[in-house]
């Protein structure tokens, strides 16, 4: 009887362990329900500092960094008794949730605007919202053109495609850039984001900076160009490209999975530049800090022609109060951001198709995180 009781107890403990593991795994799935990346299965780094972090933290924002956050959460939650629930409803939704006091931190692929900073002062007691650049990466232009395994486009051609000025894949402008490709007589199906998105903001900033004549729009988180079709979040655009012959769309490299091919960009350098983490890092290294005080907003050089520098990049900021954070969430938020900015946290980015921040920038982020109050 004693042995039976021990066996029953062991089975119950095992069930609890499995339940706990499943709960943590649920926090770390992407928008399509798939795990964020292979590296997140590794054992949690032993040097994660939990301090007094505990409880539950709700956050919202950029879907661009969702797979990165998933990988961080799996590591962090394995080390600390904190549940991070990152909604990834898009940069616009994240900033709104933050300035309305619904979440203690948010992710955005665009730095806070002056009116958003002003709004943040109402919920950051004695302080304001600041931008902490934490995740970088290329905005890949994915395409689905049967029989075309390699495709080169320049900013002018990309602009015309997404503004419905080039509507067929065998257009002379595309053929000129791809003399060896067998381009089909196939209608182009251009997909853009339906939600307000920092990915859209950075994608259009690149087109405006390098092909203003062909993309005469102001830019911003909301899509402005004519025509095309829309889909929600990066995962939605990627899914449409994968399943639609003739499709083209923009999303972070981490979403270019399951056979989705990506465009190489003719920047004017000697060779077209592929969308890779290393090539994005080369472009981000040219960024300048333009934020004031503890704000670390960056100005990117979209027009770079440096060899091997992929210019269509974005940086995702973690937005948080510099002062006046809520006492009940500050320890957990601070511990999580400390880990994300750490050497281990940044290493995970490269393993999941994101670009780590250049050392000069991430050093400033680490110092700022420690000063949060």
JSON list of C-alpha atoms in Angstrom, two decimals, residues 110-113 117 129-133 205 287-300 315-319 361 364-365 368:
[
{"chain": "A", "resi": 110, "resn": "UNK", "atom": "CA", "xyz": [8.95, 53.29, -34.55]},
{"chain": "A", "resi": 111, "resn": "UNK", "atom": "CA", "xyz": [10.19, 55.68, -31.89]},
{"chain": "A", "resi": 112, "resn": "UNK", "atom": "CA", "xyz": [7.62, 57.59, -29.86]},
{"chain": "A", "resi": 113, "resn": "UNK", "atom": "CA", "xyz": [6.28, 60.75, -31.48]},
{"chain": "A", "resi": 117, "resn": "UNK", "atom": "CA", "xyz": [5.63, 61.22, -25.26]},
{"chain": "A", "resi": 129, "resn": "UNK", "atom": "CA", "xyz": [8.06, 57.06, -21.98]},
{"chain": "A", "resi": 130, "resn": "UNK", "atom": "CA", "xyz": [11.46, 56.35, -23.54]},
{"chain": "A", "resi": 131, "resn": "UNK", "atom": "CA", "xyz": [12.67, 54.26, -26.49]},
{"chain": "A", "resi": 132, "resn": "UNK", "atom": "CA", "xyz": [15.16, 51.43, -25.86]},
{"chain": "A", "resi": 133, "resn": "UNK", "atom": "CA", "xyz": [16.45, 49.88, -29.13]},
{"chain": "A", "resi": 205, "resn": "UNK", "atom": "CA", "xyz": [10.60, 55.19, -44.87]},
{"chain": "A", "resi": 287, "resn": "UNK", "atom": "CA", "xyz": [22.55, 54.48, -37.16]},
{"chain": "A", "resi": 288, "resn": "UNK", "atom": "CA", "xyz": [22.89, 57.56, -34.95]},
{"chain": "A", "resi": 289, "resn": "UNK", "atom": "CA", "xyz": [21.29, 58.09, -31.54]},
{"chain": "A", "resi": 290, "resn": "UNK", "atom": "CA", "xyz": [19.00, 61.12, -31.85]},
{"chain": "A", "resi": 291, "resn": "UNK", "atom": "CA", "xyz": [16.99, 60.74, -28.65]},
{"chain": "A", "resi": 292, "resn": "UNK", "atom": "CA", "xyz": [17.60, 63.09, -25.74]},
{"chain": "A", "resi": 293, "resn": "UNK", "atom": "CA", "xyz": [18.15, 62.26, -22.09]},
{"chain": "A", "resi": 294, "resn": "UNK", "atom": "CA", "xyz": [17.54, 58.57, -21.47]},
{"chain": "A", "resi": 295, "resn": "UNK", "atom": "CA", "xyz": [15.67, 58.20, -24.76]},
{"chain": "A", "resi": 296, "resn": "UNK", "atom": "CA", "xyz": [17.74, 56.20, -27.26]},
{"chain": "A", "resi": 297, "resn": "UNK", "atom": "CA", "xyz": [15.76, 56.68, -30.48]},
{"chain": "A", "resi": 298, "resn": "UNK", "atom": "CA", "xyz": [17.87, 56.06, -33.59]},
{"chain": "A", "resi": 299, "resn": "UNK", "atom": "CA", "xyz": [18.11, 57.60, -37.05]},
{"chain": "A", "resi": 300, "resn": "UNK", "atom": "CA", "xyz": [18.74, 54.88, -39.63]},
{"chain": "A", "resi": 315, "resn": "UNK", "atom": "CA", "xyz": [14.79, 48.50, -35.05]},
{"chain": "A", "resi": 316, "resn": "UNK", "atom": "CA", "xyz": [12.22, 47.53, -32.47]},
{"chain": "A", "resi": 317, "resn": "UNK", "atom": "CA", "xyz": [12.15, 49.64, -29.34]},
{"chain": "A", "resi": 318, "resn": "UNK", "atom": "CA", "xyz": [11.00, 48.52, -25.92]},
{"chain": "A", "resi": 319, "resn": "UNK", "atom": "CA", "xyz": [8.98, 51.47, -24.61]},
{"chain": "A", "resi": 361, "resn": "UNK", "atom": "CA", "xyz": [24.09, 51.07, -28.69]},
{"chain": "A", "resi": 364, "resn": "UNK", "atom": "CA", "xyz": [23.70, 52.47, -23.48]},
{"chain": "A", "resi": 365, "resn": "UNK", "atom": "CA", "xyz": [20.52, 50.39, -23.29]},
{"chain": "A", "resi": 368, "resn": "UNK", "atom": "CA", "xyz": [19.38, 52.90, -18.98]}
]
